[in-house]
Amino acid sequence: MPELPEVETVRRGLEPVLAGQRIRVAEQRRPDLRWPLPERFAERLTGRHVGALRRRSKYLLVDLDADAAGAPETLIIHLGMSGRISIIEADAAGPAPLGNTALASGGTAAHDHVSLTTEAGHRIVYNDPRRFGAMDLWPTDRLEEHRLLAGLGPEPLSNAFSGETLAAALAGRQTPIKAALLDQRTVAGLGNIYVCEALNRAGIHPRRIAGSISRTRIERLAGAIRETLQDAIAAGGSSLRDYRQADGELGYFQHSFRVYGREGEPCPCGVAGARILRIVQSGRSTFYCSRCQR
DNA sequence: ACCAGCTCCTGCTTGC
DNA sequence: TGCAAGCAGGAGCTGG
């Protein structure tokens, strides 16, 4: 799925067509994604004005004006593993029925689960074959209390994240650094790809016990995490199987992967004989260089 | 409290 | 060519 850079890219793509708009029509095609959608979900979205589009970790946050009960709410969207959001120019005569994305985008029409049509005539379609994604509506002023957001660690691109805070989060952890970084309580927004990439940039072996890494190397790791994410965002994210930007464009950071998916290739560290290896940690593939990662 | 493993779902790739 | 197993970017939950 979309990790932090992909969600940020989607946010930036949606912002110009959704922020400040009114939702003229909301449609839902099924009652649930990973979990049940909120009661009367489409009904509650219809007619609402959209404020800012924000992001927390891998969650897209769409601020809405007050509902009938008088409280501003935020639409929380998680793309899971296979979620995709597409922007479609709606027909001037009115919104097309759900399932017609194939006509406008060239993609599949199956698994279009939720759609929002703005008064300006854009249709925003959420498509998610595996349905590991999620959506919820929650009072904006209590957003940090939402169960999906409450336990998240610091945003890696904010001032709340540093070598110092990372060192504190890793202190005493007896798990491999790979697993510790995938744990969203340590730092928010990393997934399998960017953990592999950041560890390679930092020269740290994925099996190293998190709590045993020196402060100096944790500082380097914090920097590597930031740089990896910044570079990926600048490239529009990474396009593997499903992911595309909201405008349908492919991200291109996958061409910049140093280790992910490159088993057997030489490591860009350039050390003689350095090859990328693949191991499995807690059921997930880890790619790393045996020479430059220690 | 911490940690490893299982699980949800569909679809693409791989190997026989 | 056809089929089925294996694997995939997440993360909540269970049980040790």
mmCIF file of C-alpha atoms (C1' of nucleotides) in Angstrom:
data_model
loop_
_atom_site.group_PDB
_atom_site.id
_atom_site.type_symbol
_atom_site.label_atom_id
_atom_site.label_comp_id
_atom_site.label_asym_id
_atom_site.label_seq_id
_atom_site.Cartn_x
_atom_site.Cartn_y
_atom_site.Cartn_z
ATOM 1 C CA MET A 1 0.000 0.000 0.000
ATOM 2 C CA PRO A 2 0.594 3.446 0.010
ATOM 3 C CA GLU A 3 3.022 4.443 2.705
ATOM 4 C CA LEU A 4 3.510 8.027 3.845
ATOM 5 C CA PRO A 5 4.905 9.414 0.549
ATOM 6 C CA GLU A 6 2.091 7.882 -1.483
ATOM 7 C CA VAL A 7 -0.590 9.231 0.851
ATOM 8 C CA GLU A 8 1.046 12.664 0.789
ATOM 9 C CA THR A 9 1.083 12.542 -3.007
ATOM 10 C CA VAL A 10 -2.616 11.642 -3.048
ATOM 11 C CA ARG A 11 -3.326 14.496 -0.631
ATOM 12 C CA ARG A 12 -1.539 16.995 -2.851
ATOM 13 C CA GLY A 13 -3.385 15.717 -5.898
ATOM 14 C CA LEU A 14 -6.797 15.913 -4.257
ATOM 15 C CA GLU A 15 -6.344 19.270 -2.587
ATOM 16 C CA PRO A 16 -6.976 21.456 -5.646
ATOM 17 C CA VAL A 17 -10.216 19.690 -6.563
ATOM 18 C CA LEU A 18 -11.587 19.017 -3.080
ATOM 19 C CA ALA A 19 -10.481 21.706 -0.632
ATOM 20 C CA GLY A 20 -13.064 24.477 -0.376
ATOM 21 C CA GLN A 21 -15.603 22.517 -2.397
ATOM 22 C CA ARG A 22 -19.066 21.294 -1.489
ATOM 23 C CA ILE A 23 -19.887 17.609 -1.839
ATOM 24 C CA ARG A 24 -22.924 17.501 -4.101
ATOM 25 C CA VAL A 25 -23.334 13.728 -4.133
ATOM 26 C CA ALA A 26 -21.787 11.010 -1.995
ATOM 27 C CA GLU A 27 -22.256 7.354 -2.853
ATOM 28 C CA GLN A 28 -21.249 4.135 -1.170
ATOM 29 C CA ARG A 29 -21.468 0.795 -2.859
ATOM 30 C CA ARG A 30 -21.039 -1.527 0.101
ATOM 31 C CA PRO A 31 -21.507 -1.214 3.865
ATOM 32 C CA ASP A 32 -17.921 -1.927 4.822
ATOM 33 C CA LEU A 33 -14.273 -1.773 3.903
ATOM 34 C CA ARG A 34 -12.034 -3.339 6.526
ATOM 35 C CA TRP A 35 -14.605 -2.319 9.104
ATOM 36 C CA PRO A 36 -18.194 -1.156 8.718
ATOM 37 C CA LEU A 37 -18.494 2.354 7.327
ATOM 38 C CA PRO A 38 -20.230 4.874 9.619
ATOM 39 C CA GLU A 39 -24.009 4.783 9.874
ATOM 40 C CA ARG A 40 -25.684 6.734 7.050
ATOM 41 C CA PHE A 41 -22.214 7.434 5.682
ATOM 42 C CA ALA A 42 -23.092 8.740 2.225
ATOM 43 C CA GLU A 43 -26.054 10.671 3.581
ATOM 44 C CA ARG A 44 -23.884 12.415 6.153
ATOM 45 C CA LEU A 45 -21.290 13.391 3.549
ATOM 46 C CA THR A 46 -23.762 14.782 1.055
ATOM 47 C CA GLY A 47 -23.956 18.559 1.077
ATOM 48 C CA ARG A 48 -20.956 19.064 3.357
ATOM 49 C CA HIS A 49 -18.350 21.718 2.679
ATOM 50 C CA VAL A 50 -14.749 20.567 2.617
ATOM 51 C CA GLY A 51 -12.093 22.539 4.425
ATOM 52 C CA ALA A 52 -8.461 21.508 4.531
ATOM 53 C CA LEU A 53 -6.950 18.224 3.394
ATOM 54 C CA ARG A 54 -4.398 17.009 5.878
ATOM 55 C CA ARG A 55 -2.355 13.901 6.462
ATOM 56 C CA ARG A 56 -1.341 12.086 9.621
ATOM 57 C CA SER A 57 0.929 9.093 9.089
ATOM 58 C CA LYS A 58 -0.723 7.062 6.311
ATOM 59 C CA TYR A 59 -4.139 8.577 7.011
ATOM 60 C CA LEU A 60 -5.708 11.161 4.752
ATOM 61 C CA LEU A 61 -7.803 13.649 6.751
ATOM 62 C CA VAL A 62 -10.555 15.582 5.014
ATOM 63 C CA ASP A 63 -11.957 18.346 7.211
ATOM 64 C CA LEU A 64 -15.690 18.955 6.837
ATOM 65 C CA ASP A 65 -17.957 21.688 8.135
ATOM 66 C CA ALA A 66 -20.494 21.108 10.901
ATOM 67 C CA ASP A 67 -22.978 18.310 10.414
ATOM 68 C CA ALA A 68 -26.660 18.432 11.350
ATOM 69 C CA ALA A 69 -25.689 17.959 14.994
ATOM 70 C CA GLY A 70 -23.503 21.028 14.760
ATOM 71 C CA ALA A 71 -20.026 19.577 15.076
ATOM 72 C CA PRO A 72 -17.264 19.923 12.468
ATOM 73 C CA GLU A 73 -16.093 16.461 11.474
ATOM 74 C CA THR A 74 -13.149 14.970 9.663
ATOM 75 C CA LEU A 75 -13.329 12.183 7.130
ATOM 76 C CA ILE A 76 -10.518 9.764 7.940
ATOM 77 C CA ILE A 77 -9.308 7.663 4.998
ATOM 78 C CA HIS A 78 -6.790 4.846 5.050
ATOM 79 C CA LEU A 79 -5.810 3.235 1.757
ATOM 80 C CA GLY A 80 -4.830 -0.120 3.246
ATOM 81 C CA MET A 81 -2.696 -2.171 0.900
ATOM 82 C CA SER A 82 -4.502 -1.644 -2.368
ATOM 83 C CA GLY A 83 -6.587 1.506 -1.970
ATOM 84 C CA ARG A 84 -6.528 4.048 -4.769
ATOM 85 C CA ILE A 85 -8.209 7.422 -5.193
ATOM 86 C CA SER A 86 -8.970 8.696 -8.663
ATOM 87 C CA ILE A 87 -10.212 12.059 -9.849
ATOM 88 C CA ILE A 88 -12.617 11.896 -12.753
ATOM 89 C CA GLU A 89 -14.111 14.770 -14.692
ATOM 90 C CA ALA A 90 -17.818 14.156 -14.216
ATOM 91 C CA ASP A 91 -20.172 14.505 -17.138
ATOM 92 C CA ALA A 92 -21.771 17.917 -17.246
ATOM 93 C CA ALA A 93 -25.183 16.258 -17.158
ATOM 94 C CA GLY A 94 -24.493 14.805 -13.723
ATOM 95 C CA PRO A 95 -22.527 12.192 -11.887
ATOM 96 C CA ALA A 96 -21.977 8.838 -13.533
ATOM 97 C CA PRO A 97 -23.011 5.803 -11.516
ATOM 98 C CA LEU A 98 -20.395 4.041 -9.463
ATOM 99 C CA GLY A 99 -18.487 1.490 -11.450
ATOM 100 C CA ASN A 100 -17.888 3.626 -14.495
ATOM 101 C CA THR A 101 -14.318 4.581 -13.703
ATOM 102 C CA ALA A 102 -13.214 2.289 -16.502
ATOM 103 C CA LEU A 103 -14.762 4.670 -18.983
ATOM 104 C CA ALA A 104 -12.939 7.711 -17.722
ATOM 105 C CA SER A 105 -9.678 6.356 -16.388
ATOM 106 C CA GLY A 106 -8.994 3.240 -18.391
ATOM 107 C CA GLY A 107 -8.843 1.272 -15.142
ATOM 108 C CA THR A 108 -11.080 -1.429 -13.814
ATOM 109 C CA ALA A 109 -14.616 -0.665 -12.721
ATOM 110 C CA ALA A 110 -14.666 -3.344 -10.058
ATOM 111 C CA HIS A 111 -14.061 -2.443 -6.409
ATOM 112 C CA ASP A 112 -15.134 1.176 -6.668
ATOM 113 C CA HIS A 113 -16.504 1.465 -3.130
ATOM 114 C CA VAL A 114 -17.064 5.152 -2.398
ATOM 115 C CA SER A 115 -17.449 8.208 -4.590
ATOM 116 C CA LEU A 116 -17.766 11.931 -3.922
ATOM 117 C CA THR A 117 -18.932 14.349 -6.590
ATOM 118 C CA THR A 118 -18.218 18.025 -6.022
ATOM 119 C CA GLU A 119 -20.316 20.941 -7.168
ATOM 120 C CA ALA A 120 -17.510 21.825 -9.568
ATOM 121 C CA GLY A 121 -18.121 18.478 -11.247
ATOM 122 C CA HIS A 122 -15.168 16.382 -10.156
ATOM 123 C CA ARG A 123 -15.779 12.815 -9.099
ATOM 124 C CA ILE A 124 -13.431 11.386 -6.506
ATOM 125 C CA VAL A 125 -13.542 7.597 -6.490
ATOM 126 C CA TYR A 126 -12.125 5.293 -3.853
ATOM 127 C CA ASN A 127 -11.199 1.884 -5.257
ATOM 128 C CA ASP A 128 -9.783 -0.896 -3.073
ATOM 129 C CA PRO A 129 -9.692 -4.522 -4.292
ATOM 130 C CA ARG A 130 -8.344 -6.019 -1.089
ATOM 131 C CA ARG A 131 -10.494 -3.868 1.143
ATOM 132 C CA PHE A 132 -7.851 -3.457 3.824
ATOM 133 C CA GLY A 133 -8.594 0.245 3.722
ATOM 134 C CA ALA A 134 -10.862 2.143 6.061
ATOM 135 C CA MET A 135 -12.962 5.288 6.352
ATOM 136 C CA ASP A 136 -14.539 6.955 9.326
ATOM 137 C CA LEU A 137 -16.149 10.230 10.340
ATOM 138 C CA TRP A 138 -14.988 11.782 13.587
ATOM 139 C CA PRO A 139 -15.287 15.136 15.397
ATOM 140 C CA THR A 140 -12.422 17.316 14.218
ATOM 141 C CA ASP A 141 -11.644 18.727 17.632
ATOM 142 C CA ARG A 142 -11.180 15.254 19.097
ATOM 143 C CA LEU A 143 -9.354 13.703 16.145
ATOM 144 C CA GLU A 144 -6.327 12.656 18.155
ATOM 145 C CA GLU A 145 -8.612 10.493 20.286
ATOM 146 C CA HIS A 146 -9.667 8.344 17.348
ATOM 147 C CA ARG A 147 -8.571 4.749 17.924
ATOM 148 C CA LEU A 148 -6.639 4.647 14.645
ATOM 149 C CA LEU A 149 -4.735 7.847 15.375
ATOM 150 C CA ALA A 150 -4.316 7.775 19.133
ATOM 151 C CA GLY A 151 -1.219 5.600 19.371
ATOM 152 C CA LEU A 152 0.753 6.937 16.438
ATOM 153 C CA GLY A 153 4.345 8.022 16.881
ATOM 154 C CA PRO A 154 5.739 11.354 15.659
ATOM 155 C CA GLU A 155 5.465 12.540 12.074
ATOM 156 C CA PRO A 156 8.902 11.826 10.608
ATOM 157 C CA LEU A 157 8.996 15.057 8.598
ATOM 158 C CA SER A 158 8.028 17.253 11.533
ATOM 159 C CA ASN A 159 10.114 18.819 14.267
ATOM 160 C CA ALA A 160 8.637 16.246 16.651
ATOM 161 C CA PHE A 161 10.938 13.654 15.091
ATOM 162 C CA SER A 162 14.695 13.663 15.609
ATOM 163 C CA GLY A 163 17.570 11.388 16.503
ATOM 164 C CA GLU A 164 16.804 12.213 20.090
ATOM 165 C CA THR A 165 13.142 11.205 19.964
ATOM 166 C CA LEU A 166 13.951 8.132 17.883
ATOM 167 C CA ALA A 167 16.596 7.054 20.392
ATOM 168 C CA ALA A 168 14.057 7.427 23.182
ATOM 169 C CA ALA A 169 11.502 5.377 21.270
ATOM 170 C CA LEU A 170 13.995 2.582 20.584
ATOM 171 C CA ALA A 171 15.491 2.435 24.058
ATOM 172 C CA GLY A 172 15.014 -0.991 25.581
ATOM 173 C CA ARG A 173 13.304 -2.450 22.548
ATOM 174 C CA GLN A 174 14.338 -6.077 22.138
ATOM 175 C CA THR A 175 12.945 -6.446 18.646
ATOM 176 C CA PRO A 176 14.867 -6.161 15.354
ATOM 177 C CA ILE A 177 15.141 -2.578 14.097
ATOM 178 C CA LYS A 178 13.147 -3.579 10.997
ATOM 179 C CA ALA A 179 10.158 -4.534 13.154
ATOM 180 C CA ALA A 180 10.564 -1.520 15.425
ATOM 181 C CA LEU A 181 10.360 0.877 12.467
ATOM 182 C CA LEU A 182 7.311 -0.873 11.037
ATOM 183 C CA ASP A 183 5.645 -0.342 14.422
ATOM 184 C CA GLN A 184 3.668 2.861 13.934
ATOM 185 C CA ARG A 185 4.161 3.831 17.575
ATOM 186 C CA THR A 186 7.888 4.286 16.985
ATOM 187 C CA VAL A 187 7.542 6.652 14.059
ATOM 188 C CA ALA A 188 4.445 7.176 11.938
ATOM 189 C CA GLY A 189 4.065 6.421 8.269
ATOM 190 C CA LEU A 190 6.804 3.963 7.376
ATOM 191 C CA GLY A 191 5.975 0.665 5.680
ATOM 192 C CA ASN A 192 8.002 -2.222 4.346
ATOM 193 C CA ILE A 193 9.498 -0.392 1.384
ATOM 194 C CA TYR A 194 10.719 2.743 3.115
ATOM 195 C CA VAL A 195 11.984 0.891 6.174
ATOM 196 C CA CYS A 196 14.200 -1.216 3.899
ATOM 197 C CA GLU A 197 15.382 1.856 2.036
ATOM 198 C CA ALA A 198 16.070 3.933 5.149
ATOM 199 C CA LEU A 199 18.023 1.137 6.835
ATOM 200 C CA ASN A 200 20.187 0.782 3.740
ATOM 201 C CA ARG A 201 20.862 4.506 3.602
ATOM 202 C CA ALA A 202 21.772 4.438 7.276
ATOM 203 C CA GLY A 203 24.014 1.377 6.944
ATOM 204 C CA ILE A 204 22.131 -0.539 9.629
ATOM 205 C CA HIS A 205 21.439 -4.280 9.421
ATOM 206 C CA PRO A 206 17.686 -5.006 9.586
ATOM 207 C CA ARG A 207 18.186 -7.716 12.218
ATOM 208 C CA ARG A 208 20.058 -5.498 14.634
ATOM 209 C CA ILE A 209 18.258 -5.295 17.975
ATOM 210 C CA ALA A 210 16.649 -1.870 18.146
ATOM 211 C CA GLY A 211 17.689 -1.053 21.699
ATOM 212 C CA SER A 212 21.339 -1.912 21.010
ATOM 213 C CA ILE A 213 22.035 0.656 18.297
ATOM 214 C CA SER A 214 24.423 3.468 19.207
ATOM 215 C CA ARG A 215 23.180 7.005 19.491
ATOM 216 C CA THR A 216 25.403 8.091 16.636
ATOM 217 C CA ARG A 217 23.872 5.526 14.310
ATOM 218 C CA ILE A 218 20.343 6.376 15.448
ATOM 219 C CA GLU A 219 21.026 9.988 14.501
ATOM 220 C CA ARG A 220 22.070 8.774 11.065
ATOM 221 C CA LEU A 221 18.957 6.596 10.855
ATOM 222 C CA ALA A 222 16.649 9.503 11.682
ATOM 223 C CA GLY A 223 18.283 11.505 8.915
ATOM 224 C CA ALA A 224 17.998 8.593 6.488
ATOM 225 C CA ILE A 225 14.281 8.225 7.256
ATOM 226 C CA ARG A 226 13.663 11.902 6.542
ATOM 227 C CA GLU A 227 15.705 11.909 3.354
ATOM 228 C CA THR A 228 14.121 8.734 2.024
ATOM 229 C CA LEU A 229 10.611 10.081 2.578
ATOM 230 C CA GLN A 230 11.432 13.524 1.180
ATOM 231 C CA ASP A 231 12.975 12.035 -1.950
ATOM 232 C CA ALA A 232 9.992 9.729 -2.424
ATOM 233 C CA ILE A 233 7.494 12.575 -2.059
ATOM 234 C CA ALA A 234 9.469 14.642 -4.558
ATOM 235 C CA ALA A 235 9.174 11.724 -7.001
ATOM 236 C CA GLY A 236 5.407 11.429 -6.533
ATOM 237 C CA GLY A 237 5.680 8.244 -4.482
ATOM 238 C CA SER A 238 6.394 4.742 -5.706
ATOM 239 C CA SER A 239 4.190 2.889 -8.169
ATOM 240 C CA LEU A 240 4.190 -0.850 -7.688
ATOM 241 C CA ARG A 241 1.112 -2.848 -8.534
ATOM 242 C CA ASP A 242 -1.797 -0.658 -7.594
ATOM 243 C CA TYR A 243 -0.628 2.723 -6.578
ATOM 244 C CA ARG A 244 -1.146 5.747 -8.766
ATOM 245 C CA GLN A 245 -1.360 9.425 -8.008
ATOM 246 C CA ALA A 246 -4.846 10.868 -7.817
ATOM 247 C CA ASP A 247 -4.503 12.244 -11.334
ATOM 248 C CA GLY A 248 -3.667 8.780 -12.633
ATOM 249 C CA GLU A 249 0.028 9.521 -13.066
ATOM 250 C CA LEU A 250 2.512 6.961 -11.870
ATOM 251 C CA GLY A 251 4.975 7.863 -9.151
ATOM 252 C CA TYR A 252 8.535 7.128 -10.103
ATOM 253 C CA PHE A 253 10.458 6.685 -6.855
ATOM 254 C CA GLN A 254 10.523 2.905 -7.478
ATOM 255 C CA HIS A 255 13.310 3.600 -9.963
ATOM 256 C CA SER A 256 15.308 5.045 -7.076
ATOM 257 C CA PHE A 257 14.996 2.016 -4.792
ATOM 258 C CA ARG A 258 18.428 1.054 -3.525
ATOM 259 C CA VAL A 259 17.402 -2.360 -2.168
ATOM 260 C CA TYR A 260 13.638 -2.948 -2.250
ATOM 261 C CA GLY A 261 12.778 -5.675 -4.750
ATOM 262 C CA ARG A 262 16.400 -5.849 -5.945
ATOM 263 C CA GLU A 263 17.485 -9.232 -4.630
ATOM 264 C CA GLY A 264 20.707 -10.335 -6.309
ATOM 265 C CA GLU A 265 21.563 -6.943 -7.743
ATOM 266 C CA PRO A 266 24.679 -5.042 -6.656
ATOM 267 C CA CYS A 267 24.192 -2.599 -3.805
ATOM 268 C CA PRO A 268 24.700 1.035 -4.791
ATOM 269 C CA CYS A 269 27.215 1.292 -1.931
ATOM 270 C CA GLY A 270 29.724 0.150 -4.528
ATOM 271 C CA VAL A 271 31.674 -2.134 -2.215
ATOM 272 C CA ALA A 272 33.211 -4.948 -4.243
ATOM 273 C CA GLY A 273 30.947 -7.992 -4.228
ATOM 274 C CA ALA A 274 28.132 -6.228 -2.389
ATOM 275 C CA ARG A 275 24.825 -7.813 -3.400
ATOM 276 C CA ILE A 276 21.293 -7.250 -2.219
ATOM 277 C CA LEU A 277 19.944 -10.103 -0.105
ATOM 278 C CA ARG A 278 16.358 -10.951 0.786
ATOM 279 C CA ILE A 279 15.334 -12.399 4.135
ATOM 280 C CA VAL A 280 11.946 -12.797 5.777
ATOM 281 C CA GLN A 281 11.263 -11.031 9.066
ATOM 282 C CA SER A 282 7.922 -11.524 10.780
ATOM 283 C CA GLY A 283 6.524 -12.823 7.538
ATOM 284 C CA ARG A 284 7.609 -9.864 5.418
ATOM 285 C CA SER A 285 10.406 -9.574 2.885
ATOM 286 C CA THR A 286 13.396 -7.532 3.947
ATOM 287 C CA PHE A 287 15.967 -6.414 1.376
ATOM 288 C CA TYR A 288 19.418 -5.308 2.506
ATOM 289 C CA CYS A 289 23.106 -5.279 1.645
ATOM 290 C CA SER A 290 25.285 -7.644 3.626
ATOM 291 C CA ARG A 291 28.363 -5.495 3.139
ATOM 292 C CA CYS A 292 27.329 -1.954 3.987
ATOM 293 C CA GLN A 293 24.579 -2.689 6.527
ATOM 294 C CA ARG A 294 25.905 -3.739 9.925
ATOM 295 C "C1'" DA B 1 4.656 -5.086 28.883
ATOM 296 C "C1'" DC B 2 6.522 -6.839 25.049
ATOM 297 C "C1'" DC B 3 6.821 -9.555 21.027
ATOM 298 C "C1'" DA B 4 5.879 -13.065 17.142
ATOM 299 C "C1'" DG B 5 2.525 -14.912 14.395
ATOM 300 C "C1'" DC B 6 -1.965 -15.037 12.316
ATOM 301 C "C1'" DT B 7 -5.516 -12.876 9.921
ATOM 302 C "C1'" DC B 8 -8.605 -10.147 6.877
ATOM 303 C "C1'" DC B 9 -9.237 -9.741 1.149
ATOM 304 C "C1'" DT B 10 -8.331 -9.978 -3.927
ATOM 305 C "C1'" DG B 11 -5.270 -10.292 -7.727
ATOM 306 C "C1'" DC B 12 -0.898 -10.824 -9.941
ATOM 307 C "C1'" DT B 13 3.230 -13.705 -10.569
ATOM 308 C "C1'" DT B 14 5.541 -17.895 -10.458
ATOM 309 C "C1'" DG B 15 6.391 -22.676 -10.897
ATOM 310 C "C1'" DC B 16 4.966 -27.182 -12.020
ATOM 311 C "C1'" DT C 1 -1.854 -23.563 -21.683
ATOM 312 C "C1'" DG C 2 -3.806 -24.296 -17.136
ATOM 313 C "C1'" DC C 3 -3.929 -24.433 -12.507
ATOM 314 C "C1'" DA C 4 -2.803 -23.548 -7.814
ATOM 315 C "C1'" DA C 5 0.391 -22.000 -4.548
ATOM 316 C "C1'" DG C 6 2.759 -18.074 -3.057
ATOM 317 C "C1'" DC C 7 3.226 -13.447 -2.357
ATOM 318 C "C1'" DA C 8 1.921 -8.354 -1.971
ATOM 319 C "C1'" DG C 9 2.829 -1.728 0.035
ATOM 320 C "C1'" DG C 10 -1.020 -2.674 6.550
ATOM 321 C "C1'" DA C 11 -1.985 -3.309 11.039
ATOM 322 C "C1'" DG C 12 -5.326 -5.136 14.647
ATOM 323 C "C1'" DC C 13 -5.734 -8.982 17.372
ATOM 324 C "C1'" DT C 14 -4.423 -13.143 19.984
ATOM 325 C "C1'" DG C 15 -1.680 -15.821 22.685
ATOM 326 C "C1'" DG C 16 2.879 -16.910 24.574
#
